[in-house]
Amino acid sequence: MKITILRGDVHLVQLRTRMPFKYGIATMTHMPQAFVRLAVDVDGKRVEGISSDLLPPKWFTKDPAKAVDLEIDEMLHVIRHAGQFAVGLSGASAFDVWGQLHQTQSTWGEREGLPPLLYHFGTSLAERALIEAVCRAHGKPFATMLRGNGLGIELGATHPALKGIAPGELLPAKPLGEIIARHTVGLADPLTDSDIAPGERLNDGLPQSLEACIRAYQLRHFKLKVNGQLEGDVARLHRIAEILEAHAPRDYAFTIDGNEQFKAIGAFQAFWEAVRQSPKLAGFLKHMLFIEQPLHRSVALDDSVGKEFKVWKDRPPIIIDESDATLESVPTALRLGYVGTSHKNCKGVFKGVASRCLLLQRQRQSPKEPAIMSGEDLCNLGPIALLQDLAVMAALGISSVERNGHHYVAGLSLFSDSVQQQVLAAHGDLYHRSAAGWPTVNIKDGRINVNSLNAQPLGVGFALDVAQFTQVAEWH
């Protein structure tokens, strides 16, 4: 196979949330969404691929002093450079072309003094468009291409421990048909309807409080954010525990997102022990699956953390998220004592595939050792990003996936009627019409049906007309 990237472009649309999304040091109320397209020659056949993501402030750098507009400019900067570097690349497989782009973007990003999580955001958008184009050229869904290694993935090139192993030897035989939606409880989210001030009540037909969301979607998995302030966090966890015990199924489960709020393992250990000692939380904590990224990325992968983990014998299962910035991050985290990582398409599809395979191999070799890959969210929205993210999660066999885009944004109401019709026609299992008439994610019994996504090249299956958005870059 010969693959050459011929051209590409980037378009933006401005979106707004239906309610504020507070995560860590940021509260998001409006943001641009980027669409990246690549035209690719695959063995003489010209095909197009697309990808998309929101440009979320304060996630890639978590710098409280940096202006939001500057952060958005930085995200566009890395996207533009990845596209510029991608055009003209040729290789024998999608993985080969991605490897060239990954190295070029790394060299440039390091020279620019940018963090790898940020500069490879650009890589990931080009990578996803490339993968969709190659799958489209072969007329096969992503999961089929992945298991048959039609994308040419060399796991050993990423993790030497996987040398000689093909993805299909470790990944599920077929993609999941449904995924459990792990509902985000943001730091500013109302927990009950009575928490909502009259002037802040929404009238869009979607649930607003945690209590209402459980009723509407029959939720069973939850992601609870904490801000590292013990008294306030414990009081909020008490209220959440009461709500889940009263309204969620008996087998409910939850994760805790530490939001990088702790600068030392000792500080987090003291916080956790205080939470654990709360009598009102004793039964509640038995439902916890894991804790996500409590330590700030500046210290999370230090060798000192591994030393302190060794003496903390009854520590809870802890995974990394924002610290998973390079190809070496997951092996380092496992060596230190973390039990896994998260997958988000914005961190890279091939990188996520390799990490998933490394964790599955670890599980196979040491069945008693925890090996977790969770699915986490970057406020994923349709008409592209959510579909591609779920398609990858299903192919990797990740059954519990944080979903919050449908909660903080009013479905596809901000897009044109033509886009709404395209999505409903292609994915009537994933979306349904809201009471107001626009498509919103269809969650029943706390689960999302993804069968229609599994049948498409990379979840999408239709050609989105990006001319309705604002073009901000073009590469030839």
Short mmCIF file of C-alpha atoms in Angstrom, two decimals:
data_model
loop_
_atom_site.label_atom_id
_atom_site.label_comp_id
_atom_site.label_asym_id
_atom_site.label_seq_id
_atom_site.Cartn_x
_atom_site.Cartn_y
_atom_site.Cartn_z
CA MET A 1 0.00 0.00 0.00
CA LYS A 2 1.14 3.55 -0.71
CA ILE A 3 -0.42 6.48 1.11
CA THR A 4 0.25 10.15 0.38
CA ILE A 5 -1.39 13.15 2.04
CA LEU A 6 -2.27 15.63 -0.72
CA ARG A 7 -3.94 18.64 0.92
CA GLY A 8 -5.94 19.72 3.94
CA ASP A 9 -7.82 22.50 5.66
CA VAL A 10 -9.25 23.65 9.01
CA HIS A 11 -12.66 25.20 9.67
CA LEU A 12 -14.08 26.62 12.91
CA VAL A 13 -17.54 27.08 14.36
CA GLN A 14 -18.26 28.98 17.57
CA LEU A 15 -20.36 27.09 20.13
CA ARG A 16 -21.72 27.82 23.59
CA THR A 17 -22.71 25.67 26.53
CA ARG A 18 -26.25 25.40 27.89
CA MET A 19 -24.83 25.56 31.41
CA PRO A 20 -21.32 26.33 32.73
CA PHE A 21 -18.89 23.41 32.80
CA LYS A 22 -16.45 23.85 35.70
CA TYR A 23 -13.48 21.49 35.60
CA GLY A 24 -10.41 22.16 37.71
CA ILE A 25 -9.31 25.76 37.26
CA ALA A 26 -11.58 26.45 34.26
CA THR A 27 -15.26 27.16 33.72
CA MET A 28 -16.27 26.77 30.09
CA THR A 29 -19.25 28.70 28.69
CA HIS A 30 -18.28 29.11 25.03
CA MET A 31 -15.59 27.67 22.77
CA PRO A 32 -14.69 27.04 19.14
CA GLN A 33 -14.94 23.62 17.52
CA ALA A 34 -12.38 22.76 14.83
CA PHE A 35 -12.87 20.52 11.80
CA VAL A 36 -9.75 19.20 10.06
CA ARG A 37 -9.95 17.62 6.61
CA LEU A 38 -7.23 15.78 4.68
CA ALA A 39 -7.30 14.61 1.07
CA VAL A 40 -5.32 11.39 0.85
CA ASP A 41 -4.13 9.25 -2.05
CA VAL A 42 -4.41 5.56 -1.16
CA ASP A 43 -2.98 3.35 -3.93
CA GLY A 44 -4.08 5.83 -6.57
CA LYS A 45 -7.53 6.45 -5.08
CA ARG A 46 -8.22 9.94 -3.75
CA VAL A 47 -10.32 9.98 -0.56
CA GLU A 48 -11.09 12.53 2.12
CA GLY A 49 -11.02 12.10 5.87
CA ILE A 50 -12.23 14.42 8.60
CA SER A 51 -11.73 14.91 12.33
CA SER A 52 -12.97 17.36 14.91
CA ASP A 53 -12.56 18.57 18.49
CA LEU A 54 -13.50 21.42 20.74
CA LEU A 55 -10.68 23.77 21.70
CA PRO A 56 -11.14 23.61 25.50
CA PRO A 57 -9.41 26.25 27.62
CA LYS A 58 -7.17 25.26 30.55
CA TRP A 59 -6.88 21.54 29.74
CA PHE A 60 -3.75 21.16 27.65
CA THR A 61 -1.65 23.48 29.79
CA LYS A 62 -3.58 24.15 33.04
CA ASP A 63 -1.87 27.53 33.34
CA PRO A 64 -4.11 29.79 35.51
CA ALA A 65 -2.27 32.93 34.41
CA LYS A 66 -2.69 32.45 30.66
CA ALA A 67 -5.55 34.23 28.88
CA VAL A 68 -8.19 31.99 27.31
CA ASP A 69 -7.86 33.68 23.90
CA LEU A 70 -4.13 33.00 23.95
CA GLU A 71 -4.73 29.33 24.75
CA ILE A 72 -7.13 29.01 21.81
CA ASP A 73 -4.53 30.67 19.57
CA GLU A 74 -1.99 28.12 20.78
CA MET A 75 -4.31 25.22 19.98
CA LEU A 76 -4.88 26.57 16.48
CA HIS A 77 -1.12 27.10 16.16
CA VAL A 78 -0.35 23.42 16.79
CA ILE A 79 -3.19 22.30 14.50
CA ARG A 80 -1.92 24.48 11.66
CA HIS A 81 1.61 23.17 12.01
CA ALA A 82 0.53 19.54 12.13
CA GLY A 83 -1.46 20.00 8.92
CA GLN A 84 1.39 21.83 7.26
CA PHE A 85 3.81 19.03 8.17
CA ALA A 86 1.33 16.31 7.17
CA VAL A 87 0.81 17.41 3.56
CA GLY A 88 3.28 15.64 1.31
CA LEU A 89 4.04 12.78 3.71
CA SER A 90 4.02 9.31 2.13
CA GLY A 91 4.30 5.85 3.57
CA ALA A 92 3.35 2.21 3.30
CA SER A 93 0.62 2.45 5.96
CA ALA A 94 -1.38 4.91 8.01
CA PHE A 95 0.82 4.04 10.99
CA ASP A 96 3.96 4.77 8.98
CA VAL A 97 2.69 8.20 7.89
CA TRP A 98 1.55 8.99 11.44
CA GLY A 99 4.98 8.04 12.78
CA GLN A 100 6.64 10.54 10.46
CA LEU A 101 4.21 13.26 11.47
CA HIS A 102 4.55 12.45 15.17
CA GLN A 103 8.32 12.79 15.01
CA THR A 104 8.24 16.02 12.98
CA GLN A 105 5.65 17.60 15.26
CA SER A 106 7.64 16.50 18.33
CA THR A 107 10.84 18.11 17.04
CA TRP A 108 9.01 21.33 16.22
CA GLY A 109 7.02 21.42 19.48
CA GLU A 110 10.10 20.89 21.62
CA ARG A 111 11.90 23.65 19.75
CA GLU A 112 8.92 25.96 20.33
CA GLY A 113 8.93 25.13 24.05
CA LEU A 114 5.39 23.75 23.98
CA PRO A 115 4.17 20.84 26.15
CA PRO A 116 3.72 17.52 24.29
CA LEU A 117 0.08 17.16 25.32
CA LEU A 118 -0.59 20.41 23.46
CA TYR A 119 1.51 19.98 20.35
CA HIS A 120 0.31 16.41 19.77
CA PHE A 121 -3.27 17.65 19.91
CA GLY A 122 -2.49 18.89 16.41
CA THR A 123 -0.99 15.52 15.50
CA SER A 124 -4.10 13.71 16.71
CA LEU A 125 -6.48 15.73 14.54
CA ALA A 126 -4.43 15.01 11.41
CA GLU A 127 -4.07 11.37 12.48
CA ARG A 128 -7.84 10.87 12.84
CA ALA A 129 -8.54 12.40 9.44
CA LEU A 130 -5.85 10.16 7.94
CA ILE A 131 -7.27 7.03 9.59
CA GLU A 132 -10.78 7.81 8.38
CA ALA A 133 -9.52 8.36 4.84
CA VAL A 134 -7.63 5.05 4.77
CA CYS A 135 -10.58 3.12 6.22
CA ARG A 136 -12.85 4.79 3.66
CA ALA A 137 -10.50 3.84 0.81
CA HIS A 138 -10.65 0.20 1.90
CA GLY A 139 -14.40 0.29 2.50
CA LYS A 140 -13.96 -1.17 5.98
CA PRO A 141 -14.87 0.01 9.50
CA PHE A 142 -12.18 1.09 11.92
CA ALA A 143 -12.55 -1.95 14.19
CA THR A 144 -12.11 -4.32 11.22
CA MET A 145 -9.06 -2.45 9.98
CA LEU A 146 -7.64 -2.37 13.50
CA ARG A 147 -8.08 -6.07 14.24
CA GLY A 148 -6.78 -7.13 10.81
CA ASN A 149 -3.98 -4.56 11.11
CA GLY A 150 -4.96 -2.90 7.87
CA LEU A 151 -3.57 0.32 9.36
CA GLY A 152 -0.08 -1.22 9.65
CA ILE A 153 0.36 -0.72 13.39
CA GLU A 154 3.70 -1.87 14.78
CA LEU A 155 3.11 -2.11 18.51
CA GLY A 156 6.77 -2.84 19.22
CA ALA A 157 7.77 0.48 17.69
CA THR A 158 5.79 2.20 20.44
CA HIS A 159 6.31 -0.23 23.32
CA PRO A 160 9.24 -2.67 22.95
CA ALA A 161 7.46 -5.12 25.30
CA LEU A 162 4.91 -5.65 22.50
CA LYS A 163 7.44 -6.46 19.77
CA GLY A 164 6.12 -9.05 17.34
CA ILE A 165 2.54 -8.80 18.63
CA ALA A 166 -0.26 -7.68 16.32
CA PRO A 167 -3.19 -5.64 17.71
CA GLY A 168 -5.65 -8.42 16.90
CA GLU A 169 -3.88 -10.77 19.30
CA LEU A 170 -4.86 -8.60 22.27
CA LEU A 171 -7.88 -6.50 21.28
CA PRO A 172 -11.49 -7.76 21.39
CA ALA A 173 -12.70 -9.94 18.53
CA LYS A 174 -15.43 -7.43 17.76
CA PRO A 175 -16.31 -3.90 18.90
CA LEU A 176 -18.75 -3.29 21.71
CA GLY A 177 -22.33 -2.70 20.62
CA GLU A 178 -23.13 -0.43 23.55
CA ILE A 179 -21.19 1.66 26.03
CA ILE A 180 -22.05 2.75 29.56
CA ALA A 181 -22.25 6.55 29.72
CA ARG A 182 -20.26 7.69 32.76
CA HIS A 183 -21.96 10.96 33.66
CA THR A 184 -19.77 13.91 34.65
CA VAL A 185 -20.76 15.76 37.81
CA GLY A 186 -18.96 19.07 37.29
CA LEU A 187 -17.86 21.26 40.16
CA ALA A 188 -20.60 23.81 39.45
CA ASP A 189 -23.37 21.37 38.51
CA PRO A 190 -26.59 21.53 40.52
CA LEU A 191 -27.20 18.26 42.36
CA THR A 192 -30.95 18.59 42.82
CA ASP A 193 -33.62 20.68 41.11
CA SER A 194 -33.91 22.77 44.27
CA ASP A 195 -30.26 23.84 43.83
CA ILE A 196 -31.16 25.70 40.64
CA ALA A 197 -31.94 29.38 41.10
CA PRO A 198 -35.09 30.50 39.25
CA GLY A 199 -33.08 32.67 36.88
CA GLU A 200 -30.75 29.79 36.00
CA ARG A 201 -33.39 27.20 35.13
CA LEU A 202 -33.12 25.97 31.56
CA ASN A 203 -36.10 25.44 29.34
CA ASP A 204 -34.56 23.30 26.60
CA GLY A 205 -36.17 19.98 27.47
CA LEU A 206 -32.96 18.38 28.77
CA PRO A 207 -32.26 17.50 32.41
CA GLN A 208 -30.14 19.96 34.35
CA SER A 209 -29.46 18.62 37.85
CA LEU A 210 -27.75 15.34 38.71
CA GLU A 211 -31.00 14.05 40.17
CA ALA A 212 -32.89 14.89 36.95
CA CYS A 213 -30.18 13.33 34.75
CA ILE A 214 -30.42 10.05 36.66
CA ARG A 215 -34.18 10.03 36.09
CA ALA A 216 -33.96 10.95 32.41
CA TYR A 217 -31.15 8.61 31.38
CA GLN A 218 -31.33 5.88 34.07
CA LEU A 219 -27.66 6.57 34.76
CA ARG A 220 -25.50 3.95 36.48
CA HIS A 221 -21.91 5.26 36.15
CA PHE A 222 -20.66 8.66 37.32
CA LYS A 223 -17.50 10.76 37.29
CA LEU A 224 -17.19 13.02 40.33
CA LYS A 225 -14.86 15.99 40.20
CA VAL A 226 -13.12 17.29 43.33
CA ASN A 227 -11.13 20.49 43.77
CA GLY A 228 -8.82 19.44 46.61
CA GLN A 229 -10.58 21.51 49.28
CA LEU A 230 -11.31 18.82 51.88
CA GLU A 231 -14.26 20.31 53.75
CA GLY A 232 -16.15 21.37 50.61
CA ASP A 233 -15.33 18.18 48.71
CA VAL A 234 -16.47 15.91 51.55
CA ALA A 235 -19.70 17.83 52.00
CA ARG A 236 -20.42 17.60 48.27
CA LEU A 237 -19.57 13.89 48.21
CA HIS A 238 -22.02 13.37 51.09
CA ARG A 239 -24.80 14.95 49.05
CA ILE A 240 -23.88 13.01 45.91
CA ALA A 241 -23.80 9.76 47.89
CA GLU A 242 -27.30 10.41 49.20
CA ILE A 243 -28.60 11.09 45.69
CA LEU A 244 -26.98 8.02 44.14
CA GLU A 245 -28.14 5.75 46.96
CA ALA A 246 -31.69 7.06 46.56
CA HIS A 247 -31.99 7.21 42.76
CA ALA A 248 -29.29 5.19 40.96
CA PRO A 249 -29.39 1.40 40.43
CA ARG A 250 -27.99 -0.66 43.28
CA ASP A 251 -24.95 -1.62 41.21
CA TYR A 252 -24.00 1.99 40.42
CA ALA A 253 -20.31 2.84 40.15
CA PHE A 254 -18.26 6.01 40.07
CA THR A 255 -14.80 7.42 39.55
CA ILE A 256 -13.19 10.45 41.17
CA ASP A 257 -11.33 13.00 39.07
CA GLY A 258 -8.61 14.72 41.08
CA ASN A 259 -8.17 17.42 38.42
CA GLU A 260 -4.41 17.69 39.17
CA GLN A 261 -5.26 19.53 42.38
CA PHE A 262 -2.40 18.09 44.47
CA LYS A 263 1.29 18.98 44.17
CA ALA A 264 2.59 16.12 46.36
CA ILE A 265 1.55 12.54 47.02
CA GLY A 266 1.54 13.23 50.77
CA ALA A 267 -1.07 15.96 50.36
CA PHE A 268 -3.29 13.69 48.29
CA GLN A 269 -2.82 10.78 50.70
CA ALA A 270 -3.93 12.95 53.61
CA PHE A 271 -6.94 14.14 51.59
CA TRP A 272 -7.91 10.59 50.66
CA GLU A 273 -7.56 9.25 54.18
CA ALA A 274 -9.82 12.02 55.45
CA VAL A 275 -12.42 11.17 52.80
CA ARG A 276 -12.17 7.49 53.62
CA GLN A 277 -12.64 8.10 57.32
CA SER A 278 -15.97 9.88 56.81
CA PRO A 279 -18.64 7.53 58.26
CA LYS A 280 -21.23 8.75 55.75
CA LEU A 281 -19.02 7.63 52.85
CA ALA A 282 -18.07 4.14 54.02
CA GLY A 283 -20.64 2.28 51.93
CA PHE A 284 -20.47 4.76 49.09
CA LEU A 285 -16.73 4.29 48.51
CA LYS A 286 -17.27 0.57 47.88
CA HIS A 287 -18.77 1.63 44.54
CA MET A 288 -15.62 3.49 43.44
CA LEU A 289 -13.76 2.17 40.39
CA PHE A 290 -10.61 4.33 40.45
CA ILE A 291 -9.20 7.82 40.97
CA GLU A 292 -8.04 9.81 37.97
CA GLN A 293 -4.98 12.11 37.95
CA PRO A 294 -4.94 13.57 41.48
CA LEU A 295 -1.35 14.84 41.11
CA HIS A 296 -0.37 17.82 39.00
CA ARG A 297 1.36 16.79 35.80
CA SER A 298 4.55 18.57 36.91
CA VAL A 299 5.10 15.94 39.62
CA ALA A 300 2.85 12.98 38.71
CA LEU A 301 5.54 10.92 36.97
CA ASP A 302 8.46 11.73 39.27
CA ASP A 303 10.38 8.75 40.65
CA SER A 304 9.58 10.03 44.15
CA VAL A 305 5.92 9.16 43.53
CA GLY A 306 6.86 5.53 42.92
CA LYS A 307 8.76 5.42 46.21
CA GLU A 308 5.79 6.81 48.12
CA PHE A 309 3.35 4.48 46.37
CA LYS A 310 5.41 1.50 47.56
CA VAL A 311 4.94 2.39 51.21
CA TRP A 312 1.26 3.30 50.76
CA LYS A 313 0.02 -0.27 50.79
CA ASP A 314 -3.74 0.33 50.87
CA ARG A 315 -3.81 3.11 48.28
CA PRO A 316 -6.81 3.19 45.96
CA PRO A 317 -6.38 2.39 42.24
CA ILE A 318 -5.03 5.53 40.56
CA ILE A 319 -4.66 6.23 36.83
CA ILE A 320 -3.10 9.07 34.87
CA ASP A 321 -4.86 11.30 32.35
CA GLU A 322 -3.23 14.67 31.66
CA SER A 323 0.19 13.13 32.41
CA ASP A 324 -0.27 10.73 29.50
CA ALA A 325 1.45 13.10 27.09
CA THR A 326 4.18 11.03 25.39
CA LEU A 327 4.68 7.49 24.15
CA GLU A 328 6.72 6.78 27.30
CA SER A 329 4.12 8.03 29.79
CA VAL A 330 2.14 4.83 30.33
CA PRO A 331 5.15 2.49 30.85
CA THR A 332 6.55 5.04 33.28
CA ALA A 333 3.25 5.30 35.14
CA LEU A 334 2.95 1.52 35.46
CA ARG A 335 6.50 1.28 36.76
CA LEU A 336 5.72 3.87 39.43
CA GLY A 337 2.60 2.10 40.66
CA TYR A 338 -0.29 3.64 38.74
CA VAL A 339 -2.72 1.05 37.43
CA GLY A 340 -3.48 2.53 34.02
CA THR A 341 -4.45 5.51 31.94
CA SER A 342 -7.32 7.04 30.03
CA HIS A 343 -8.10 7.09 26.35
CA LYS A 344 -9.16 10.28 24.59
CA ASN A 345 -8.82 10.67 20.84
CA CYS A 346 -7.24 14.08 21.43
CA LYS A 347 -4.22 12.28 22.93
CA GLY A 348 -3.80 10.13 19.81
CA VAL A 349 -5.54 7.05 18.41
CA PHE A 350 -2.44 4.97 17.64
CA LYS A 351 -0.95 5.94 20.99
CA GLY A 352 -4.17 4.84 22.70
CA VAL A 353 -4.24 1.55 20.80
CA ALA A 354 -0.67 0.79 21.88
CA SER A 355 -1.43 1.68 25.51
CA ARG A 356 -4.55 -0.48 25.50
CA CYS A 357 -2.55 -3.42 24.14
CA LEU A 358 0.17 -2.90 26.74
CA LEU A 359 -2.42 -2.96 29.53
CA LEU A 360 -4.18 -6.02 28.09
CA GLN A 361 -0.85 -7.84 27.90
CA ARG A 362 -0.12 -6.89 31.52
CA GLN A 363 -3.55 -8.23 32.50
CA ARG A 364 -2.89 -11.47 30.62
CA GLN A 365 0.51 -11.95 32.23
CA SER A 366 -0.56 -10.92 35.75
CA PRO A 367 -4.32 -11.45 36.12
CA LYS A 368 -4.31 -10.27 39.74
CA GLU A 369 -2.67 -6.95 38.87
CA PRO A 370 -5.14 -4.18 37.96
CA ALA A 371 -4.71 -2.79 34.46
CA ILE A 372 -7.22 -0.05 33.68
CA MET A 373 -7.87 1.94 30.55
CA SER A 374 -10.81 4.22 31.09
CA GLY A 375 -12.65 6.25 28.52
CA GLU A 376 -12.64 9.95 29.37
CA ASP A 377 -14.15 12.99 27.70
CA LEU A 378 -13.05 16.37 26.40
CA CYS A 379 -16.65 17.58 26.10
CA ASN A 380 -17.02 15.58 22.89
CA LEU A 381 -19.77 16.73 20.56
CA GLY A 382 -21.21 15.65 17.24
CA PRO A 383 -21.39 15.77 14.36
CA ILE A 384 -17.84 14.30 14.11
CA ALA A 385 -15.77 14.15 17.32
CA LEU A 386 -18.22 12.23 19.50
CA LEU A 387 -18.83 9.65 16.77
CA GLN A 388 -15.13 9.01 16.16
CA ASP A 389 -14.34 8.87 19.87
CA LEU A 390 -17.05 6.28 20.55
CA ALA A 391 -15.99 4.20 17.54
CA VAL A 392 -12.46 3.96 18.95
CA MET A 393 -13.72 3.21 22.48
CA ALA A 394 -15.90 0.39 21.13
CA ALA A 395 -13.03 -1.10 19.11
CA LEU A 396 -10.73 -1.02 22.14
CA GLY A 397 -13.39 -2.68 24.31
CA ILE A 398 -13.66 0.19 26.81
CA SER A 399 -17.10 -0.30 28.29
CA SER A 400 -17.42 2.66 30.70
CA VAL A 401 -16.82 6.01 29.02
CA GLU A 402 -17.23 9.48 30.48
CA ARG A 403 -19.68 11.46 28.37
CA ASN A 404 -20.49 15.09 29.07
CA GLY A 405 -20.86 16.95 25.77
CA HIS A 406 -24.58 16.12 25.60
CA HIS A 407 -25.00 17.50 29.15
CA TYR A 408 -23.22 20.84 28.76
CA VAL A 409 -24.26 21.58 25.15
CA ALA A 410 -27.82 21.31 23.84
CA GLY A 411 -27.33 18.42 21.44
CA LEU A 412 -26.84 19.49 17.82
CA SER A 413 -29.12 22.51 18.22
CA LEU A 414 -26.27 24.89 17.30
CA PHE A 415 -25.80 23.25 13.90
CA SER A 416 -27.81 23.67 10.69
CA ASP A 417 -30.87 21.60 9.85
CA SER A 418 -28.90 19.84 7.10
CA VAL A 419 -26.24 18.67 9.58
CA GLN A 420 -28.91 17.53 12.02
CA GLN A 421 -30.64 15.53 9.28
CA GLN A 422 -27.35 13.91 8.21
CA VAL A 423 -26.58 12.74 11.71
CA LEU A 424 -30.09 11.41 12.39
CA ALA A 425 -30.19 9.58 9.05
CA ALA A 426 -26.84 7.88 9.66
CA HIS A 427 -27.06 7.29 13.42
CA GLY A 428 -30.63 6.98 14.61
CA ASP A 429 -29.44 4.70 17.40
CA LEU A 430 -26.93 7.19 18.82
CA TYR A 431 -29.16 10.27 18.44
CA HIS A 432 -32.86 10.95 18.77
CA ARG A 433 -34.93 14.09 18.50
CA SER A 434 -35.34 16.11 21.66
CA ALA A 435 -38.68 17.59 22.65
CA ALA A 436 -37.54 20.77 20.88
CA GLY A 437 -36.84 18.86 17.65
CA TRP A 438 -33.05 18.87 17.45
CA PRO A 439 -30.93 15.72 17.84
CA THR A 440 -29.48 14.84 21.22
CA VAL A 441 -27.60 11.77 22.43
CA ASN A 442 -29.87 8.82 23.08
CA ILE A 443 -29.05 7.31 26.49
CA LYS A 444 -31.28 4.49 27.73
CA ASP A 445 -30.68 2.45 30.88
CA GLY A 446 -27.47 4.44 31.24
CA ARG A 447 -26.12 3.04 27.97
CA ILE A 448 -25.36 4.34 24.47
CA ASN A 449 -25.95 2.17 21.39
CA VAL A 450 -22.97 2.44 19.01
CA ASN A 451 -23.77 -0.23 16.42
CA SER A 452 -24.23 2.26 13.57
CA LEU A 453 -20.82 3.81 14.38
CA ASN A 454 -19.15 0.41 14.21
CA ALA A 455 -20.27 0.00 10.60
CA GLN A 456 -18.56 3.20 9.35
CA PRO A 457 -14.93 3.99 8.42
CA LEU A 458 -14.30 5.90 11.66
CA GLY A 459 -17.74 6.30 13.13
CA VAL A 460 -19.07 9.03 10.83
CA GLY A 461 -20.17 7.65 7.46
CA PHE A 462 -21.33 10.88 5.82
CA ALA A 463 -19.62 13.83 4.12
CA LEU A 464 -19.95 16.95 6.24
CA ASP A 465 -20.19 20.22 4.32
CA VAL A 466 -17.58 22.33 6.11
CA ALA A 467 -18.18 25.34 3.83
CA GLN A 468 -20.84 26.46 6.32
CA PHE A 469 -18.07 27.07 8.87
CA THR A 470 -15.16 29.55 8.87
CA GLN A 471 -11.98 28.42 7.14
CA VAL A 472 -8.84 29.36 9.10
CA ALA A 473 -6.12 27.36 7.35
CA GLU A 474 -5.45 25.50 4.13
CA TRP A 475 -2.49 23.34 3.10
CA HIS A 476 -1.38 22.20 -0.37
#
